[in-house]
XYZ file of C-alpha atoms in Angstrom:
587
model
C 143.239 296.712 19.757
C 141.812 298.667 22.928
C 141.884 295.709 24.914
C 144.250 293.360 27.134
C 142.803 290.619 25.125
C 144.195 291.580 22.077
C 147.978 291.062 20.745
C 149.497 294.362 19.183
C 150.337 293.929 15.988
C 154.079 293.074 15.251
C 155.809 295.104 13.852
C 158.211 293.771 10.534
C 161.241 294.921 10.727
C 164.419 293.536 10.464
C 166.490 292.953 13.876
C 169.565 294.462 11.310
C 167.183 297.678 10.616
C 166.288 298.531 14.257
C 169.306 298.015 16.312
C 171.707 300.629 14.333
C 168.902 303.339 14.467
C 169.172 302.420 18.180
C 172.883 302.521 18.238
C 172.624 306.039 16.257
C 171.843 307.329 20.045
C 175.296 306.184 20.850
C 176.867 308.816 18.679
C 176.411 311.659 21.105
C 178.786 309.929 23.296
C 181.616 309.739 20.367
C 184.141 310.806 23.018
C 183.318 308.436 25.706
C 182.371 305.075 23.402
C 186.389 305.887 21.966
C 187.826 305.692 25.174
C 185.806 302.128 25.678
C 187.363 301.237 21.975
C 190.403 301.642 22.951
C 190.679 300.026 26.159
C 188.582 296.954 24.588
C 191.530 297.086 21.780
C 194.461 297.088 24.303
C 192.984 294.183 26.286
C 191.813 291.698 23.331
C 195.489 292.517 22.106
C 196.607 291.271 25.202
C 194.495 288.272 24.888
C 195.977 287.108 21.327
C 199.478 288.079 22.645
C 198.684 285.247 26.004
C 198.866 282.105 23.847
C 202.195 283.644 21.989
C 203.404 283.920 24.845
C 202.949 280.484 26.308
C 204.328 278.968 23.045
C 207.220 280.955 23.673
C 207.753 279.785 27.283
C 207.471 276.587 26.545
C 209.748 276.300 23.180
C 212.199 278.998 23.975
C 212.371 278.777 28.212
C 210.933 275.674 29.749
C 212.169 272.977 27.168
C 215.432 274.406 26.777
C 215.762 275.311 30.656
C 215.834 279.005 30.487
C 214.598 280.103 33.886
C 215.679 284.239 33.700
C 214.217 284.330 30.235
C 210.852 282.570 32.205
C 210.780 285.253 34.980
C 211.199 287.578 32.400
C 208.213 286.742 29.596
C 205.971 286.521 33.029
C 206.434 289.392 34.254
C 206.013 291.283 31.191
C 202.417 288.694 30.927
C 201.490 290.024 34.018
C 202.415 293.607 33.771
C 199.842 292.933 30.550
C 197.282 291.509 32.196
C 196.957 293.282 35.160
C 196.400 296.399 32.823
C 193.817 294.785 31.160
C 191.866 293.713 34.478
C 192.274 297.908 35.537
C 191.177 299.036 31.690
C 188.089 296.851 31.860
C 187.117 298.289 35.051
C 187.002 301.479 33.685
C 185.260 300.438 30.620
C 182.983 298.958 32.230
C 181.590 302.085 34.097
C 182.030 304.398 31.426
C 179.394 302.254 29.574
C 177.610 301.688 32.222
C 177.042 306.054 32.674
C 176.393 305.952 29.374
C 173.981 303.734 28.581
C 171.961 304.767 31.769
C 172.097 308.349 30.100
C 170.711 307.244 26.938
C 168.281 305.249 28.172
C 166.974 308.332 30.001
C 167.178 310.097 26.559
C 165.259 307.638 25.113
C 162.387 307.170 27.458
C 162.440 311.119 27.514
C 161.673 311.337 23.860
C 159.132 308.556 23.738
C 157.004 310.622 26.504
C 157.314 313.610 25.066
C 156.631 312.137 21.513
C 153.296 310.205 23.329
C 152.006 313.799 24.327
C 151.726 315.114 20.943
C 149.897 312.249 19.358
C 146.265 312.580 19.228
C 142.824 311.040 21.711
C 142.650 308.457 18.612
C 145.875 306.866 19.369
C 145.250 306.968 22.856
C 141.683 305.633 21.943
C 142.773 302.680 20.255
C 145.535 301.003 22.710
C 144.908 300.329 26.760
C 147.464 303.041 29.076
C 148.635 299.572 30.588
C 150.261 298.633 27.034
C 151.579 302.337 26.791
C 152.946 302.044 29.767
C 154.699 298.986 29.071
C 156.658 300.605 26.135
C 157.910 303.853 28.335
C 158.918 301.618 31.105
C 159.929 298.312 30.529
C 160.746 298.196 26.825
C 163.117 300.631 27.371
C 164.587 299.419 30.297
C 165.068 295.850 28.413
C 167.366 298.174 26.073
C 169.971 298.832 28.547
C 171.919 295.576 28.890
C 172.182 295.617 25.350
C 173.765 299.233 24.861
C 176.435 298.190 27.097
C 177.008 294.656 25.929
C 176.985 295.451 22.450
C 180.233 297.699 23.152
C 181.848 295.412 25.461
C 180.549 292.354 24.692
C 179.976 292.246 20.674
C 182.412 293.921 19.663
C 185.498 292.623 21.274
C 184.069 289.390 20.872
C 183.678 289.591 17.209
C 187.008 291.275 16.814
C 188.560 288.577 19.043
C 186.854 286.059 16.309
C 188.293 287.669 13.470
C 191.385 287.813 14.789
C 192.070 284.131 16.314
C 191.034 283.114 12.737
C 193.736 285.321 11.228
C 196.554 284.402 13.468
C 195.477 280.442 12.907
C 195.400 280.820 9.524
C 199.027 282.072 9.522
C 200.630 280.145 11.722
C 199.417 276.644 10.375
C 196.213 276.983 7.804
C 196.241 273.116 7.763
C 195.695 273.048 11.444
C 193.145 275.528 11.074
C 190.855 274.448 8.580
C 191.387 271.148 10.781
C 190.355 272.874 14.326
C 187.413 275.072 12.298
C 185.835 272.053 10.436
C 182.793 272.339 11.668
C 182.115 276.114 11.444
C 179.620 275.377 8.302
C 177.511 273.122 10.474
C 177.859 276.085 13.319
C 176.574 278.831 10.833
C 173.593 276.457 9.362
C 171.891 275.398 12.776
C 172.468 279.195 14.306
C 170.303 280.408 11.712
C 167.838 278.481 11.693
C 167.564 278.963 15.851
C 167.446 282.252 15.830
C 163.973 282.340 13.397
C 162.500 280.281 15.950
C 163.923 282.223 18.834
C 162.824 286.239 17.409
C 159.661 284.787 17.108
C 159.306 283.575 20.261
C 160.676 286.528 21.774
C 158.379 289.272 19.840
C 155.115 286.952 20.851
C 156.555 287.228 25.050
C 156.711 290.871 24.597
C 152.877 291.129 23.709
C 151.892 288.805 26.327
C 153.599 291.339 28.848
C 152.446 294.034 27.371
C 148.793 292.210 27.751
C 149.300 291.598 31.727
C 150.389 295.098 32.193
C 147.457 296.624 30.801
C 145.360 293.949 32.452
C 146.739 295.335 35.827
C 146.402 298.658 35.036
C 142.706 298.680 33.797
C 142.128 295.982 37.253
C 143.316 299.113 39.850
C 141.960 301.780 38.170
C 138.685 299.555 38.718
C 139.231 298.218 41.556
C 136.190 299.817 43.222
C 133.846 298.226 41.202
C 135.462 294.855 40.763
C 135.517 294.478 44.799
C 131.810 296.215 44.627
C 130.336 293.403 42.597
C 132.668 290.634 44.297
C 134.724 289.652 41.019
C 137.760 289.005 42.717
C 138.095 285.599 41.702
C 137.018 286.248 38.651
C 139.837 288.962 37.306
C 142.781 286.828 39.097
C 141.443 283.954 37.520
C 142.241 286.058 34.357
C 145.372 287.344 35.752
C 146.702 283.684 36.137
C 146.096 283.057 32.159
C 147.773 286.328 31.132
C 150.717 285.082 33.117
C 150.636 281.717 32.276
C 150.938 282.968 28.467
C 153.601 285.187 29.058
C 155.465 282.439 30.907
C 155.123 280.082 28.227
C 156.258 282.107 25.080
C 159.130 283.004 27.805
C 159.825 279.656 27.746
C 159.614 278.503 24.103
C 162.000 281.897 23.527
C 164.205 280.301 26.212
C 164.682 276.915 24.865
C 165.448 277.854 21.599
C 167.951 280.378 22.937
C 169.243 277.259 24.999
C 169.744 275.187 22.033
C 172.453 277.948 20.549
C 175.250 276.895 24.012
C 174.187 272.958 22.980
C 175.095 273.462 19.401
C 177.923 275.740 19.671
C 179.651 273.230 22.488
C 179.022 270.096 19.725
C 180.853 272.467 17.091
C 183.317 273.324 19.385
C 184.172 269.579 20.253
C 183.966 268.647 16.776
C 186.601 271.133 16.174
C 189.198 270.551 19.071
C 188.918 266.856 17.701
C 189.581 267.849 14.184
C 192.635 269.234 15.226
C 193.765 266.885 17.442
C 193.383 264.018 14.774
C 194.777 266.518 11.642
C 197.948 267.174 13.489
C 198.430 263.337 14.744
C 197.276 261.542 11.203
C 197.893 264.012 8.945
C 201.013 266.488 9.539
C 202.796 263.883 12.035
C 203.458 264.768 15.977
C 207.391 265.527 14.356
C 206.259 268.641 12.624
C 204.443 270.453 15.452
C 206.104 271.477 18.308
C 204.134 271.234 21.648
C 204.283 275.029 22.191
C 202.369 275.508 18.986
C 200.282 272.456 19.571
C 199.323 274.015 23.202
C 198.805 277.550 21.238
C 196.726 276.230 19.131
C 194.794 274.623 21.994
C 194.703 277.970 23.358
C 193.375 279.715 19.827
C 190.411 277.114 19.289
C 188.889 277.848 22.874
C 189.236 281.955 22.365
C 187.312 281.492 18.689
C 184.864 278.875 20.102
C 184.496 281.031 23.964
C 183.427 284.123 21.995
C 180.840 282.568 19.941
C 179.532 281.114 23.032
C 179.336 284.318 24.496
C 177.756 285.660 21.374
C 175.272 283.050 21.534
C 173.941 283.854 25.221
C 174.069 287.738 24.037
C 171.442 286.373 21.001
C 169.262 286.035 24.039
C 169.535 289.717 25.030
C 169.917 291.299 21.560
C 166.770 289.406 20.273
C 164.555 290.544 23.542
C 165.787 294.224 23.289
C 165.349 294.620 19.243
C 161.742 293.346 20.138
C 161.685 296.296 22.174
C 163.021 298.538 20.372
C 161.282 298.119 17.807
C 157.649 298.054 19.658
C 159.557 301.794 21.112
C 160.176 303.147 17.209
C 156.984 302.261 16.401
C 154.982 304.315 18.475
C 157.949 306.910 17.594
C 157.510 307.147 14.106
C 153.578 307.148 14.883
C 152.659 310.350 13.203
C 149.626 312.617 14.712
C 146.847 313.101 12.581
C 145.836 316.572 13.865
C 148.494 318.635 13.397
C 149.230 321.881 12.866
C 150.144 323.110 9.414
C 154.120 324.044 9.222
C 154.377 328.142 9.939
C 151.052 328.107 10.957
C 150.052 331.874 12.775
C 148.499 331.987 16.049
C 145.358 331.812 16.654
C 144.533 335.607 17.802
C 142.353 336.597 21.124
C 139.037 334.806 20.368
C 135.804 336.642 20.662
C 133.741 333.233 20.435
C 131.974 333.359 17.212
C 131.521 329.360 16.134
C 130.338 327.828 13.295
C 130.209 324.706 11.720
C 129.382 324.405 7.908
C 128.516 321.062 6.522
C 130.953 318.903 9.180
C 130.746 315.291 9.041
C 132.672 313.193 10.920
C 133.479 309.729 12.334
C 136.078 308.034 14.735
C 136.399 305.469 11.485
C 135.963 305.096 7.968
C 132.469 302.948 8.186
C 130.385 305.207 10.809
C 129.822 308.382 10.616
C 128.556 309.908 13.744
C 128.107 313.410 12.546
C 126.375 314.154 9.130
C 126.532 317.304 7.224
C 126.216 319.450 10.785
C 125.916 323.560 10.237
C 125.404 325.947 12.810
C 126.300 329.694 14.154
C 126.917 330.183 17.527
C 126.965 334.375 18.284
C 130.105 335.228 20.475
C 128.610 335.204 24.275
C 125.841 333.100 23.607
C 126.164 330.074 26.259
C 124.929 326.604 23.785
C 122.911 323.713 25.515
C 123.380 320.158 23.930
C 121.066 317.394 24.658
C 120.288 314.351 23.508
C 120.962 310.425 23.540
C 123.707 308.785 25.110
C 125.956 308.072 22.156
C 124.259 310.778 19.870
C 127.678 312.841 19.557
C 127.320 316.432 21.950
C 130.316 315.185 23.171
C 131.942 314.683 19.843
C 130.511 318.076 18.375
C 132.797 320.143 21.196
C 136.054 318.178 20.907
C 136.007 318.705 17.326
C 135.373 322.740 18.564
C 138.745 321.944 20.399
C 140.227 319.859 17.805
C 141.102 316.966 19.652
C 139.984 314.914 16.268
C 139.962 316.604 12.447
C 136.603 316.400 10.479
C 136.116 314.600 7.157
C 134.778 317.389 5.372
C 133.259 320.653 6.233
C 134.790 323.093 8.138
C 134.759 324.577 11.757
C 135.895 328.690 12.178
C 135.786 330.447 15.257
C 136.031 334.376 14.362
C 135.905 333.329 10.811
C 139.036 331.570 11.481
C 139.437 327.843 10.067
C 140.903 326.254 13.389
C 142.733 323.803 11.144
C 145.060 326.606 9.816
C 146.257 328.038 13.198
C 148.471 326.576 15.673
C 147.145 324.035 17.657
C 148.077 325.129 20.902
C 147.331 328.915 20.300
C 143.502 327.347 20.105
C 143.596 324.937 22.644
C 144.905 327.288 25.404
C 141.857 329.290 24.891
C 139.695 326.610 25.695
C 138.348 325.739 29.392
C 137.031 322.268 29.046
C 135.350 320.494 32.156
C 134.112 317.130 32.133
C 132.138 314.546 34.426
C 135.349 313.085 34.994
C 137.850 315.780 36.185
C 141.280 314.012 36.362
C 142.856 315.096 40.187
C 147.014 314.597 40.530
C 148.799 313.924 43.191
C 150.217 316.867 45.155
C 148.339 319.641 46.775
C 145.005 321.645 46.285
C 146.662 324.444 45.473
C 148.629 322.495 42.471
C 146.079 321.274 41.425
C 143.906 324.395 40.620
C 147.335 326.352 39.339
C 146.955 323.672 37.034
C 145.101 325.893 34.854
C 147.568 328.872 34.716
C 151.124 327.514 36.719
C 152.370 331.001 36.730
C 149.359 332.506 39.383
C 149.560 333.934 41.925
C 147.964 333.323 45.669
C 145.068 335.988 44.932
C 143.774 334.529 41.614
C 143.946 330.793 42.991
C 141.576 331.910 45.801
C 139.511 333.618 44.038
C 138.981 331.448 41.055
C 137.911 328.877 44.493
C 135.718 331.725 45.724
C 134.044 331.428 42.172
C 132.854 328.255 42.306
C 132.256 328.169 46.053
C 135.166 325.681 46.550
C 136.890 328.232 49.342
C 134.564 327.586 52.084
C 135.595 323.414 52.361
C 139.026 324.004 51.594
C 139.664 326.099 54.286
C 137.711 324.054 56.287
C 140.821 321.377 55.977
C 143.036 320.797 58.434
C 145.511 322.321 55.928
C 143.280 324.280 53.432
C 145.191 324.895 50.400
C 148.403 322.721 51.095
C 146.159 319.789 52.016
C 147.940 316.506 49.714
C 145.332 314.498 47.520
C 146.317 311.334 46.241
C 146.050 310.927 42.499
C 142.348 310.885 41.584
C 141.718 312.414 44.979
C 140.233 309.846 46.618
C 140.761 311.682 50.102
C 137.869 314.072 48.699
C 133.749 313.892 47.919
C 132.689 313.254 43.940
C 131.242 316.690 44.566
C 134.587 318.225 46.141
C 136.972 317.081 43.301
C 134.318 318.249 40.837
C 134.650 322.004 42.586
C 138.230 321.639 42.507
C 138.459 320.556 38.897
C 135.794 323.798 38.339
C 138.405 326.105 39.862
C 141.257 325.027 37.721
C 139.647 325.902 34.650
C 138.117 329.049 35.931
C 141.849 329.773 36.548
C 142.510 329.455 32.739
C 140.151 331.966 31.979
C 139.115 330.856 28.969
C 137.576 332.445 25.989
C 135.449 329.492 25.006
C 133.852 327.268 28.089
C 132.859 323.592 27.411
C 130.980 321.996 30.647
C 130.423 318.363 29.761
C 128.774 316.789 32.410
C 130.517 318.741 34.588
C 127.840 318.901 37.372
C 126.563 315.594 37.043
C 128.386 315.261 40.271
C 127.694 317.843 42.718
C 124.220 317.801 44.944
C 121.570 319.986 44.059
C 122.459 322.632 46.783
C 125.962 322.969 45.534
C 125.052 323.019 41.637
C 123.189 326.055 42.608
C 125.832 327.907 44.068
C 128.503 327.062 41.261
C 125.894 328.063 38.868
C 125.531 331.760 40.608
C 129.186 331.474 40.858
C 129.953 331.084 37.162
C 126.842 333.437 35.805
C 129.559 336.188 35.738
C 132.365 334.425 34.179
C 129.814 333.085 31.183
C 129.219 336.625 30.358
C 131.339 337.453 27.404
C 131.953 334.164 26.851
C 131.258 331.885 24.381
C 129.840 328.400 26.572
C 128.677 324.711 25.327
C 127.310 322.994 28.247
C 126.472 319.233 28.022
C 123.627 317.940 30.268
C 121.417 315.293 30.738
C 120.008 316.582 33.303
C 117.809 319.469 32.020
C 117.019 321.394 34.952
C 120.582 322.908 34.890
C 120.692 324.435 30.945
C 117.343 326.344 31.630
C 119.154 329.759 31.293
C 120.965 328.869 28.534
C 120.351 330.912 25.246
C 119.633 327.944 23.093
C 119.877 324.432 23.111
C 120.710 322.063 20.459
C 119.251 318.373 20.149
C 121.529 316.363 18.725
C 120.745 313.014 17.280
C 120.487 310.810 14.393
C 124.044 312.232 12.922
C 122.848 316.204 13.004
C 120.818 318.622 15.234
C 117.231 317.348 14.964
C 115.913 321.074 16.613
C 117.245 324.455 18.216
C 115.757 327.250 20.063
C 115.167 328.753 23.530
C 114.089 326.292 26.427
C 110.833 327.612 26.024
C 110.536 327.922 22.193
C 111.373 323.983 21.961
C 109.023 323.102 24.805
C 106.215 324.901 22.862
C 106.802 323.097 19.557
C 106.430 319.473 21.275
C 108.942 318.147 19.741
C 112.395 316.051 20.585
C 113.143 318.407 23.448
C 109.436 318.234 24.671
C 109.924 314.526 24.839
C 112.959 314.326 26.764
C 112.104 316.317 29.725
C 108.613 315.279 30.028
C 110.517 311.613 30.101
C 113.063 313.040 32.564
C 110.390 314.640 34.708
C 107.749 312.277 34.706
């Protein structure tokens, strides 16, 4: 699923299920949405009054030649009428606040709902596609918050109504004039299968091309490095060439509802037409009600019409909805357990005891692992690429849950203390140190947002970062770009170094984290962070092995467990796995 190639699965829901858990938002605005309820009453009351009233001018004023009763029943029409045009001006931006607001609401609780869900969710779907669901998903909702209120409603009310009033007023005309409402019902029906399915598949293609373009910039250096420019718009062009055409098929069968509807609606208007000529005899109708009638089949037919073109809308937004409530009612797997305590000030005592593990059910990349780290000691992993150091210290931070075993730190089983009691404890630095936009001094508060001036500079001094940020033009306040591309591979490493030095954490995990800096640098950030390692508890991944020689022991990890452990030079005298590597690495 990690990949634009793939289609997300749909999700099966019921249009009928999702939209009134998306109209349940609306209820915090009870006050406002009343307001809107009642000026939508007062002007489709207004509306079934206008045809009254032009039976009435004709039969009671214009026939008979009653000119101050005419004046009269128009003024009062337009009095009406130019209410109505003032009330739906008001309606219309009172729903128009509102459904900005909740939209806002909405997007606000899918990001912070995203941020609590785990690396495997994040793992198994492309940002692009995530980013598809915050942004445009939601935005497709807000046309249909507003038009469900002003458009669906009145209209179905209006509907409702027209059919009433018909019904009273001459049933035999109306049954004539709705004749072909059964025929309406039947095709609509089976449109709109054809039409949700269309529209679910064109939300997947755009939620394809949007991760396509986000995974495209974010390597953009390499795909211009290796000239493959032709190559990923030729794969741009089929992403939007299949979201064009399921746009298209959803369009055509949206299209079809304004054909059928206007065949109906003909049908009808004949029906009438031919009823009250054959049937009832033009003797027993007077014009007025013949003209009302007129009137009553166009405001039944006119909102169905609209209700059709509104299909297109609803259908487009309940496919994003529900791609929104899916990812909403996505549960975390780690968790924390309810009440759980605190995790209290960690001395950095770690152990594992019989920990297996694996990012799925058929591979398990971590067998039956036990070890004791002593608090202070500072851990070297080595091994493989793919042989799971990396795994072994984000299960230490439990950013995944183990099958079986268990993990304690203190004696503490980090799976029954609040999460972020643990994880705020933890100082994790990888190869890849993630820079955001703003200054240098943001980012290094980063790692503790309420410090002050002093401890930002001197967690710099630390690592030896001070020296080439003051040498900026604006030292501290100088603006990076996200990713900091203004800066050196070895300069963003420092930087990211800094932040979590800020943090001060109780347990250190350096993954790669100097796979980036020269030689000459690694050795100062190395003297630079000899003091803060004291006291604390360190894992420090490497591949290269000249930089873990001063670390207390080091762990080779392969084959699904720790294959030996000692000192540097304990390992190098039993010729084993460790011997190997660096007599590879430094032949």
């Amino acid at each position: 699923m990690n990949s634009y190639k793939i289609d997300e699965a749909q999700v099966k829901k019921s249009n009928f299920e999702t939209m009134p858990r998306l109209f349940k938002y609306l209820l915090k605005y009870k006050g406002r949405i009343a307001i809107v309820f009642l000026m939508m009453a007062f002007g489709t009351t207004v509306d079934l009054i206008n045809p009254l009233l032009n039976e009435r001018a004709i039969d009671k004023y214009i026939i008979p030649g009653d000119v101050n009763g005419l004046v009269r029943l128009v003024i009062i029409g337009g009095i009406l009428n130019l209410l109505v045009v003032f009330a739906i001006r008001i309606r219309m931006l009172i729903m128009a606040k509102t459904s900005n607001k909740l939209i806002q609401e909405l997007r606000q609780e899918l990001y912070d709902h995203i941020q609590t869900l785990d690396l495997a969710f994040f793992d198994s779907r492309p940002s692009g596609k995530i980013l598809a669901r915050i942004i445009g998903d939601t935005n497709s909702l807000k046309d249909i918050i507003e038009n469900s209120v002003t458009t669906l409603i009145p209209n179905l009310v209006t509907v409702i109504a027209v059919l009433v009033i018909m019904l009273v007023k001459n049933w035999k005309l109306a049954l004539a004039a709705l004749c072909s409402l059964p025929f309406m019902i039947f095709g609509v029906f089976l449109i709109s299968i054809r039409a949700e399915k269309h529209w679910k598949a064109k939300r997947q293609k755009s939620s394809n091309m949007a991760a396509f373009i986000n995974e495209d910039l974010s390597g953009i250096k390499i795909i211009q490095s290796f000239r493959a420019e032709k190559e990923t718009d030729l794969t741009f062009k089929e992403l939007v060439k299949a979201d064009r055409q399921e746009f298209l098929r959803a369009v055509r069968w949206c299209d079809a509802f304004g054909s059928w509807i206007d065949l109906c609606w003909s049908v009808g208007t004949m029906g009438l037409y031919l009823c009250g000529v054959m049937l009832l005899g033009i003797d027993n109708v007077s014009i007025g009600t013949y003209i009302a009638f007129g009137s009553y089949v166009g405001m039944f037919w006119q909102p169905i019409m609209n209700l059709s073109n509104f299909y297109n809308q609803f259908v487009n937004a309940a496919s994003g909805a529900e791609r929104i409530f899916e990812i909403i009612d996505t549960k975390p797997t780690v968790t924390s357990p309810a009440d759980a305590p605190k995790m209290p000030v960690i001395k950095g005592h770690v152990e594992f005891k019989d920990v297996t593990f694996g990012y799925d059910d058929s591979t398990d990349v971590l067998k039956n692992v036990s070890f004791d780290v002593r608090e202070g000691e500072t851990i070297a992993l080595v091994g493989p690429t793919g042989a799971g150091k990396s795994t072994v210290v984000n299960l230490i931070s439990r950013f995944y849950d183990i099958k079986s075993g268990t993990i304690a730190i203190d004696g503490t089983d980090i799976r029954t203390v609040n999460l972020e009691s643990l994880r705020t404890q933890m100082g994790i630095m990888t190869q890849d140190n993630y820079i955001f936009s703003g200054t240098i001094r943001e980012n290094i508060a980063y790692g503790k947002l309420d410090a002050t001036e002093e401890e930002i500079i001197a967690a710099a001094k630390s690592v030896h970062a001070h020296d080439f940020i003051t040498a900026l033009e604006n030292g501290y306040d100088t603006k990076l770009t996200a990713r900091g591309g203004e800066l050196s591979n070895g300069q963003r490493q420092l930087i990211a170094f800094a932040r979590t030095m800020l943090s001060s954490p109780r347990i250190l995990i350096l993954d790669e984290a100097t796979s980036s800096i020269d030689t000459k640098t690694e050795l100062l950030v190395q003297a630079g962070i000899a003091n803060l390692l004291k006291g604390r508890t360190s894992f420090v991944i490497a591949h290269r092995l000249s930089t873990i020689q001063n670390a207390d022991r080091i762990f080779v990890i392969d084959q699904g467990g720790i294959l030996e452990s000692g000192t540097p030079d304990e390992l190098m005298q039993k010729k084993g796995a460790y011997y190997n590597l660096r007599q590879a690495q430094f032949s």
